[in-house]
């Protein structure tokens, strides 16, 4: 399953769980560019408690700095999966996205899954987005964006996983105001408040378990 910045790729040995934020990606997330006049600044911080089958497994936090012309989004995801009282998997994901006037500029991400560290990046270039990850480099369409869920204006564009550095095979559908569905390499529903800020997430993982984000 693709969650991306929502723990984009967590596989727990000897535990019935596969989380894959924002994979093939929680972290992440996210139609046409919003016109400048309609741009609404996100709040300085968004924080979520992350649940699997009703049990809290971690938190996902995002901070926003700058304005429309120079927005920087920092993401930190920390999760610990347990079997009974015993931790069996620890996951950390950090990413920095940069946007200018509603256009994606770059992202750099580092993920630590039980001690295995992977790095990925994406950068806007002339007529393309250059994407790199553990399996090499990919040339994406010029309007490709990372899946990180916070930005509704990204839905409908080509998306890439910012942990694995690969383009995603997904479709996004606006069910109603404040509710988007992501399907294909993912089964995710994202929800947004009246101001357009990311409010919650519900998803189904590859093992059939339920993933849920609740804003805190």
XYZ file of N, CA and C in Angstrom:
648
model
N 0.820 -1.208 0.000
C 0.000 0.000 0.000
C 0.848 1.251 0.000
N 0.365 2.258 -0.670
C 1.070 3.530 -0.747
C 0.499 4.498 0.256
N 1.285 4.908 1.220
C 0.862 5.967 2.131
C 1.791 7.153 1.986
N 3.015 6.912 1.664
C 4.041 7.912 1.543
C 4.325 8.524 2.890
N 4.176 9.830 3.051
C 4.636 10.400 4.301
C 3.809 9.901 5.461
N 3.019 8.967 5.236
C 2.269 8.326 6.297
C 2.950 7.000 6.546
N 4.190 7.011 6.904
C 5.018 5.816 6.983
C 5.043 5.122 5.636
N 5.750 5.643 4.667
C 5.673 5.174 3.303
C 6.078 3.729 3.118
N 6.930 3.148 3.923
C 7.314 1.762 3.664
C 7.829 1.130 4.937
N 6.942 0.541 5.715
C 7.359 -0.138 6.928
C 6.965 -1.593 6.815
N 7.914 -2.494 6.895
C 7.610 -3.911 6.928
C 8.155 -4.465 8.224
N 7.305 -5.054 9.031
C 7.688 -5.512 10.350
C 7.901 -7.008 10.321
N 9.126 -7.419 10.531
C 9.392 -8.839 10.560
C 8.701 -9.479 11.745
N 8.071 -10.615 11.483
C 7.398 -11.382 12.528
C 6.233 -10.629 13.151
N 5.733 -9.618 12.468
C 4.557 -8.895 12.951
C 3.598 -8.739 11.796
N 2.289 -8.817 12.056
C 1.309 -8.789 10.973
C 1.057 -7.374 10.475
N 2.109 -6.739 9.889
C 1.925 -5.348 9.494
C 2.807 -5.008 8.314
N 2.276 -4.340 7.336
C 3.052 -3.744 6.267
C 2.479 -2.371 5.989
N 3.257 -1.337 6.282
C 2.839 0.033 5.991
C 3.665 0.514 4.812
N 3.030 0.800 3.703
C 3.793 1.215 2.557
C 3.195 2.463 1.949
N 3.753 6.303 3.666
C 3.439 7.162 3.886
C 4.450 7.571 3.192
N 3.063 7.561 0.967
C 3.230 8.021 0.654
C 3.906 7.433 0.400
N 3.229 3.941 -0.178
C 4.582 3.752 -0.656
C 4.460 3.290 -2.055
N 5.412 3.035 -2.843
C 5.523 2.744 -4.249
C 5.022 3.844 -5.079
N 3.324 6.216 -0.796
C 3.368 6.817 0.193
C 3.121 6.985 0.230
N 2.303 7.273 3.991
C 1.695 7.972 5.313
C 2.089 8.221 4.319
N 4.034 9.777 5.050
C 4.081 10.395 5.164
C 3.721 10.209 4.011
N 2.881 10.872 2.634
C 2.711 11.469 2.680
C 1.881 11.702 2.609
N -0.251 12.085 0.932
C -0.532 12.761 1.006
C -0.517 12.704 0.474
N -1.618 14.259 -2.439
C -1.755 15.417 -2.369
C -1.207 15.298 -3.517
N -5.796 18.094 -10.447
C -6.227 19.277 -9.890
C -5.266 20.338 -10.260
N -5.612 21.157 -10.217
C -4.963 22.301 -10.823
C -4.351 23.177 -9.741
N -3.329 23.956 -10.146
C -2.758 24.893 -9.185
C -3.817 25.909 -8.785
N -3.841 26.209 -7.504
C -4.753 27.251 -7.058
C -4.257 28.603 -7.566
N -5.131 29.442 -8.060
C -4.686 30.773 -8.478
C -4.163 31.547 -7.286
N -3.266 32.478 -7.558
C -2.604 33.204 -6.481
C -3.601 33.839 -5.522
N -4.678 34.388 -6.045
C -5.620 35.096 -5.185
C -6.325 34.161 -4.222
N -6.375 32.849 -4.578
C -7.108 31.910 -3.748
C -6.199 31.179 -2.763
N -4.896 31.486 -2.810
C -3.966 30.759 -1.964
C -4.242 31.055 -0.493
N -4.334 29.996 0.295
C -4.564 30.154 1.726
C -3.374 29.580 2.475
N -2.783 30.373 3.331
C -1.606 29.919 4.066
C -1.965 28.780 4.999
N -1.186 27.694 5.010
C -1.430 26.626 5.977
C -1.079 27.101 7.374
N -1.537 26.398 8.400
C -1.173 26.785 9.760
C 0.314 26.523 9.990
N 0.903 27.107 11.022
C 2.331 26.878 11.266
C 2.658 25.412 11.526
N 1.664 24.638 12.016
C 1.960 23.259 12.412
C 0.719 22.400 12.270
N 0.906 21.175 11.768
C -0.118 20.149 11.777
C 0.461 18.914 12.452
N -0.288 18.320 13.368
C 0.196 17.138 14.079
C -0.911 16.093 14.128
N -0.519 14.835 13.973
C -1.474 13.738 13.932
C -0.999 12.594 14.819
N -1.947 11.956 15.481
C -1.702 10.662 16.103
C -2.019 9.598 15.066
N -1.172 8.571 14.993
C -1.316 7.520 13.984
C -1.755 6.233 14.675
N -2.821 5.625 14.139
C -3.379 4.408 14.729
C -3.405 3.289 13.702
N -3.117 2.096 14.159
C -3.289 0.882 13.355
C -4.243 -0.039 14.089
N -5.352 -0.345 13.440
C -6.398 -1.172 14.061
C -6.787 -0.643 15.442
N -6.834 0.686 15.547
C -7.286 1.312 16.776
C -6.228 1.520 17.829
N -5.012 1.026 17.607
C -3.921 1.180 18.574
C -2.955 2.245 18.082
N -2.645 3.204 18.946
C -1.712 4.258 18.547
C -0.317 3.684 18.355
N 0.298 3.992 17.190
C 1.644 3.503 16.905
C 2.649 4.638 16.726
N 2.177 5.892 16.707
C 3.136 6.976 16.556
C 2.489 8.299 16.256
N 3.309 9.223 15.781
C 2.837 10.569 15.456
C 3.482 11.055 14.164
N 2.774 11.955 13.507
C 3.216 12.549 12.246
C 3.040 14.057 12.400
N 4.131 14.810 12.272
C 4.073 16.250 12.472
C 4.638 16.988 11.265
N 3.984 18.098 10.922
C 4.435 18.934 9.822
C 4.490 20.381 10.289
N 5.533 21.100 9.874
C 5.632 22.527 10.161
C 5.775 23.275 8.839
N 5.213 24.495 8.798
C 5.171 25.292 7.584
C 5.815 26.646 7.869
N 6.728 27.041 7.001
C 7.414 28.326 7.176
C 7.464 29.047 5.840
N 7.431 30.384 5.897
C 7.464 31.183 4.686
C 6.060 31.488 4.198
N 5.965 31.999 2.996
C 4.677 32.360 2.425
C 4.478 31.712 1.080
N 3.548 32.245 0.311
C 3.214 31.655 -0.989
C 4.431 31.568 -1.896
N 5.297 32.557 -1.843
C 6.430 32.597 -2.766
C 7.577 31.683 -2.358
N 7.603 31.294 -1.087
C 8.760 30.514 -0.620
C 8.364 29.599 0.545
N 7.437 28.704 0.316
C 6.926 27.835 1.371
C 7.862 26.650 1.593
N 8.198 26.407 2.857
C 8.994 25.239 3.246
C 8.170 24.382 4.193
N 8.061 23.106 3.878
C 7.276 22.169 4.675
C 8.206 21.093 5.212
N 8.246 20.973 6.524
C 9.081 19.955 7.167
C 8.187 18.895 7.807
N 8.529 17.649 7.554
C 7.745 16.522 8.061
C 8.609 15.614 8.918
N 8.048 15.199 10.057
C 8.704 14.229 10.927
C 7.682 13.160 11.299
N 8.005 11.906 11.027
C 7.147 10.785 11.383
C 7.938 9.854 12.290
N 7.348 9.481 13.428
C 7.964 8.535 14.354
C 6.938 7.480 14.728
N 7.292 6.206 14.520
C 6.382 5.123 14.858
C 7.141 3.977 15.519
N 6.456 3.326 16.426
C 6.977 2.109 17.047
C 5.866 1.075 17.048
N 6.114 -0.036 16.411
C 5.128 -1.114 16.334
C 5.505 -2.191 17.345
N 4.519 -2.652 18.089
C 4.763 -3.642 19.122
C 3.936 -4.898 18.871
N 4.472 -6.013 19.284
C 3.706 -7.245 19.403
C 3.591 -7.508 20.897
N 2.395 -7.309 21.438
C 2.266 -7.294 22.889
C 3.028 -6.093 23.414
N 3.822 -6.267 24.460
C 4.582 -5.141 25.005
C 5.939 -4.941 24.336
N 6.284 -5.814 23.378
C 7.644 -5.821 22.825
C 7.712 -5.016 21.527
N 8.537 -3.973 21.473
C 8.727 -3.243 20.216
C 9.411 -4.143 19.188
N 8.832 -4.240 18.004
C 9.410 -5.078 16.960
C 9.839 -4.266 15.744
N 9.388 -3.034 15.664
C 9.774 -2.216 14.512
C 9.729 -0.746 14.892
N 10.795 -0.042 14.549
C 10.866 1.396 14.783
C 11.082 2.092 13.444
N 10.332 3.153 13.251
C 10.341 3.837 11.962
C 10.438 5.339 12.172
N 11.355 5.962 11.434
C 11.468 7.423 11.443
C 11.594 7.905 10.008
N 10.873 8.966 9.716
C 10.909 9.548 8.368
C 10.938 11.057 8.499
N 11.840 11.688 7.798
C 11.896 13.150 7.788
C 12.010 13.624 6.349
N 11.367 14.744 6.064
C 11.386 15.284 4.708
C 11.275 16.790 4.748
N 11.851 17.446 3.743
C 11.745 18.889 3.579
C 11.271 19.166 2.155
N 10.099 19.773 2.032
C 9.556 20.174 0.730
C 9.697 21.675 0.578
N 9.947 22.100 -0.658
C 10.001 23.533 -0.952
C 9.085 23.828 -2.144
N 8.279 24.900 -1.987
C 7.320 25.316 -3.007
C 7.481 26.808 -3.258
N 7.195 27.240 -4.473
C 7.260 28.670 -4.817
C 6.052 29.018 -5.675
N 5.219 29.911 -5.172
C 4.022 30.349 -5.892
C 3.160 29.173 -6.333
N 2.980 28.232 -5.433
C 2.137 27.080 -5.697
C 2.784 25.995 -6.530
N 4.035 26.159 -6.904
C 4.726 25.182 -7.741
C 5.781 24.427 -6.933
N 5.789 23.116 -7.125
C 6.773 22.275 -6.449
C 8.177 22.621 -6.922
N 9.106 22.739 -5.956
C 10.505 23.016 -6.261
C 11.419 21.832 -5.941
N 11.297 21.296 -4.727
C 12.190 20.199 -4.363
C 11.688 19.495 -3.117
N 12.184 18.282 -2.917
C 11.961 17.545 -1.681
C 13.186 16.676 -1.425
N 13.561 16.568 -0.176
C 14.625 15.660 0.247
C 14.107 14.885 1.446
N 14.273 13.571 1.433
C 13.703 12.726 2.481
C 14.711 11.681 2.927
N 14.686 11.408 4.227
C 15.513 10.354 4.822
C 14.615 9.480 5.674
N 14.747 8.164 5.523
C 13.923 7.221 6.263
C 14.811 6.204 6.962
N 14.481 5.939 8.215
C 15.193 4.926 9.001
C 14.178 3.880 9.425
N 14.225 2.716 8.789
C 13.338 1.621 9.141
C 14.103 0.529 9.846
N 14.010 0.507 11.185
C 14.730 -0.482 11.983
C 16.229 -0.476 11.692
N 16.782 0.697 11.501
C 18.220 0.833 11.302
C 18.658 0.894 9.848
N 17.764 0.575 8.921
C 18.084 0.664 7.491
C 17.715 2.053 7.002
N 18.711 2.807 6.563
C 18.499 4.193 6.162
C 18.442 4.300 4.646
N 17.403 4.975 4.147
C 17.265 5.241 2.716
C 17.044 6.725 2.508
N 17.511 7.195 1.366
C 17.360 8.602 1.018
C 16.725 8.719 -0.366
N 15.908 9.749 -0.540
C 15.278 10.013 -1.833
C 15.135 11.514 -1.994
N 14.974 11.944 -3.248
C 14.857 13.377 -3.515
C 14.116 13.596 -4.823
N 13.569 14.775 -4.960
C 12.948 15.196 -6.209
C 13.206 16.673 -6.405
N 13.416 17.081 -7.658
C 13.732 18.490 -7.908
C 13.166 18.903 -9.273
N 12.484 20.040 -9.287
C 11.967 20.561 -10.544
C 13.118 20.994 -11.435
N 13.034 20.632 -12.714
C 14.050 21.005 -13.688
C 13.339 21.475 -14.957
N 14.092 21.810 -15.967
C 13.498 22.293 -17.217
C 12.690 21.169 -17.876
N 11.366 21.326 -17.875
C 10.509 20.371 -18.545
C 10.351 19.030 -17.872
N 10.762 18.915 -16.608
C 10.694 17.617 -15.934
C 10.871 17.799 -14.434
N 10.631 16.726 -13.703
C 11.032 16.638 -12.299
C 11.998 15.467 -12.186
N 13.198 15.749 -11.726
C 14.213 14.717 -11.572
C 14.040 14.064 -10.199
N 13.836 12.750 -10.197
C 13.550 12.008 -8.974
C 14.639 10.964 -8.768
N 15.147 10.868 -7.555
C 16.160 9.860 -7.242
C 15.762 9.107 -5.987
N 16.129 7.844 -5.932
C 15.811 7.009 -4.776
C 16.740 5.829 -4.691
N 16.458 4.893 -3.801
C 17.339 3.735 -3.604
C 17.575 2.919 -4.866
N 16.621 2.954 -5.796
C 16.747 2.137 -7.008
C 17.184 2.924 -8.236
N 17.654 4.153 -8.027
C 18.165 4.916 -9.148
C 17.369 6.173 -9.428
N 17.548 6.699 -10.629
C 16.961 7.981 -11.009
C 15.784 7.799 -11.964
N 14.809 8.704 -11.854
C 13.630 8.685 -12.703
C 13.385 10.112 -13.189
N 13.015 10.248 -14.452
C 12.632 11.552 -14.994
C 11.110 11.611 -15.009
N 10.527 12.445 -14.173
C 9.083 12.557 -14.080
C 8.547 13.702 -14.913
N 7.224 13.733 -15.119
C 6.616 14.853 -15.852
C 6.891 16.189 -15.158
N 6.786 17.261 -15.917
C 7.110 18.582 -15.382
C 6.196 18.988 -14.238
N 4.964 18.440 -14.202
C 4.024 18.805 -13.140
C 3.942 17.756 -12.038
N 4.899 16.839 -11.972
C 4.899 15.825 -10.916
C 5.146 16.464 -9.551
N 4.508 15.914 -8.529
C 4.637 16.425 -7.163
C 4.756 15.245 -6.205
N 5.334 15.460 -5.024
C 5.387 14.387 -4.037
C 4.025 14.153 -3.399
N 3.727 12.902 -3.097
C 2.502 12.591 -2.361
C 2.774 12.812 -0.883
N 2.205 13.884 -0.342
C 2.392 14.159 1.085
C 1.109 14.598 1.768
N -0.017 14.578 1.052
C -1.365 14.667 1.614
C -1.812 16.053 2.065
N -0.917 16.918 2.492
C -1.339 18.185 3.072
C -1.917 19.148 2.029
N -1.538 18.963 0.753
C -1.833 19.969 -0.265
C -2.894 19.470 -1.241
N -4.152 19.869 -1.049
C -5.220 19.440 -1.947
C -4.984 19.878 -3.387
N -4.284 20.975 -3.582
C -4.045 21.476 -4.938
C -3.177 20.534 -5.760
N -2.551 19.559 -5.107
C -1.707 18.606 -5.825
C -2.496 17.448 -6.405
N -3.697 17.211 -5.919
C -4.479 16.086 -6.416
C -4.779 16.268 -7.903
N -4.692 15.184 -8.635
C -4.906 15.219 -10.071
C -3.626 15.311 -10.863
N -2.523 15.612 -10.231
C -1.229 15.673 -10.896
C -0.524 14.309 -10.813
N 0.487 14.068 -11.658
C 1.339 12.891 -11.452
C 2.018 13.000 -10.091
N 2.083 11.895 -9.361
C 2.671 11.920 -8.022
C 3.783 10.888 -7.903
N 4.747 11.206 -7.039
C 5.825 10.245 -6.796
C 5.990 10.018 -5.305
N 6.498 8.845 -4.995
C 6.750 8.451 -3.621
C 8.071 9.045 -3.173
N 8.053 9.785 -2.092
C 9.266 10.471 -1.668
C 10.132 9.648 -0.749
N 9.760 8.417 -0.458
C 10.671 7.514 0.233
C 11.404 6.631 -0.768
N 10.678 6.108 -1.749
C 11.289 5.200 -2.713
C 11.789 5.901 -3.963
N 11.364 7.157 -4.171
C 11.807 7.881 -5.352
C 11.282 7.268 -6.632
N 9.977 6.966 -6.688
C 9.392 6.374 -7.885
C 8.009 6.954 -8.132
N 7.620 7.012 -9.396
C 6.306 7.512 -9.760
C 5.231 6.522 -9.327
N 4.086 7.038 -8.931
C 2.996 6.219 -8.411
C 1.916 6.005 -9.457
N 1.313 4.824 -9.420
C 0.177 4.514 -10.287
C -1.087 4.620 -9.443
N -1.612 5.835 -9.355
C -2.788 6.090 -8.530
C -3.726 7.037 -9.248
N -4.977 7.056 -8.795
C -5.945 8.054 -9.232
C -6.480 8.759 -7.998
N -6.840 10.020 -8.141
C -7.407 10.786 -7.037
C -8.778 11.300 -7.446
N -9.725 11.188 -6.522
C -11.097 11.580 -6.812
C -11.635 12.436 -5.676
N -12.221 13.572 -6.022
C -12.873 14.432 -5.028
C -14.285 13.910 -4.814
N -14.516 13.260 -3.697
C -15.815 12.675 -3.396
C -16.821 13.770 -3.078
N -16.389 14.718 -2.271
C -17.184 15.884 -1.912
C -16.227 16.887 -1.295
N -16.673 18.115 -1.050
C -15.744 19.077 -0.447
C -15.119 18.532 0.839
N -13.800 18.574 0.900
C -13.103 18.104 2.093
C -12.851 16.617 2.141
N -13.144 15.874 1.072
C -12.941 14.428 1.065
C -12.390 13.997 -0.285
N -11.157 13.475 -0.266
C -10.508 12.951 -1.466
C -10.196 11.476 -1.283
N -10.332 10.714 -2.372
C -9.954 9.306 -2.374
C -8.717 9.101 -3.240
N -7.814 8.255 -2.768
C -6.643 7.836 -3.539
C -6.770 6.336 -3.746
N -6.711 5.902 -5.001
C -6.869 4.490 -5.325
C -5.822 4.067 -6.361
N -5.578 2.757 -6.425
C -4.576 2.204 -7.317
C -3.560 1.477 -6.471
N -2.355 2.016 -6.381
C -1.343 1.462 -5.492
C -1.599 1.891 -4.045
N -2.797 2.293 -3.766
C -3.151 2.747 -2.428
C -4.652 2.673 -2.256
N -5.084 2.612 -1.019
C -6.499 2.745 -0.689
C -6.587 3.691 0.497
N -6.669 4.980 0.185
C -6.569 6.030 1.186
C -7.702 7.028 0.986
N -8.259 7.519 2.086
C -9.202 8.629 2.070
C -8.609 9.745 2.916
N -8.453 10.919 2.311
C -7.961 12.101 3.019
C -9.111 13.061 3.256
N -9.069 13.729 4.416
C -10.126 14.656 4.795
C -9.518 16.002 5.177
N -10.261 17.092 4.881
C -9.763 18.444 5.091
C -10.831 19.283 5.775
N -10.381 20.243 6.579
C -11.337 21.083 7.283
C -11.839 22.197 6.365
N -12.685 23.074 6.910
C -13.307 24.123 6.094
C -12.284 25.099 5.518
N -11.117 25.201 6.138
C -10.066 26.084 5.642
C -9.158 25.391 4.627
N -9.423 24.105 4.370
C -8.614 23.361 3.413
C -7.398 22.694 4.004
N -7.273 22.699 5.325
C -6.125 22.068 5.965
C -6.384 20.582 6.196
N -5.334 19.796 6.039
C -5.423 18.347 6.223
C -5.939 18.050 7.622
N -7.005 17.270 7.702
C -7.682 17.011 8.962
C -7.525 15.583 9.451
N -7.604 14.602 8.549
C -7.583 13.195 8.951
C -7.297 12.326 7.744
N -6.976 11.075 8.019
C -6.719 10.092 6.973
C -7.228 8.745 7.434
N -7.799 7.998 6.500
C -8.142 6.599 6.749
C -7.627 5.775 5.586
N -7.033 4.636 5.884
C -6.488 3.806 4.822
C -6.521 2.337 5.184
N -6.346 1.516 4.171
C -6.286 0.078 4.356
C -4.904 -0.387 3.942
N -4.227 -1.105 4.836
C -2.876 -1.565 4.573
C -2.891 -2.884 3.808
N -1.719 -3.276 3.310
C -1.635 -4.471 2.479
C -2.042 -5.740 3.211
N -1.882 -5.747 4.522
C -2.271 -6.939 5.280
C -3.730 -6.901 5.713
N -4.467 -5.880 5.248
C -5.875 -5.760 5.589
C -6.153 -4.950 6.830
N -5.134 -4.539 7.552
C -5.343 -3.752 8.760
C -5.693 -2.312 8.411
N -6.242 -1.608 9.385
C -6.729 -0.247 9.186
C -5.728 0.774 9.721
N -5.465 1.785 8.927
C -4.604 2.891 9.329
C -5.458 4.132 9.466
N -5.236 4.897 10.528
C -6.015 6.112 10.740
C -5.144 7.208 11.312
N -5.330 8.409 10.777
C -4.681 9.617 11.300
C -5.763 10.476 11.954
N -5.452 10.966 13.151
C -6.338 11.896 13.847
C -5.526 13.112 14.243
N -6.016 14.294 13.874
C -5.259 15.505 14.177
C -5.286 15.765 15.674
N -4.152 16.208 16.184
C -4.014 16.504 17.615
C -3.521 17.930 17.798
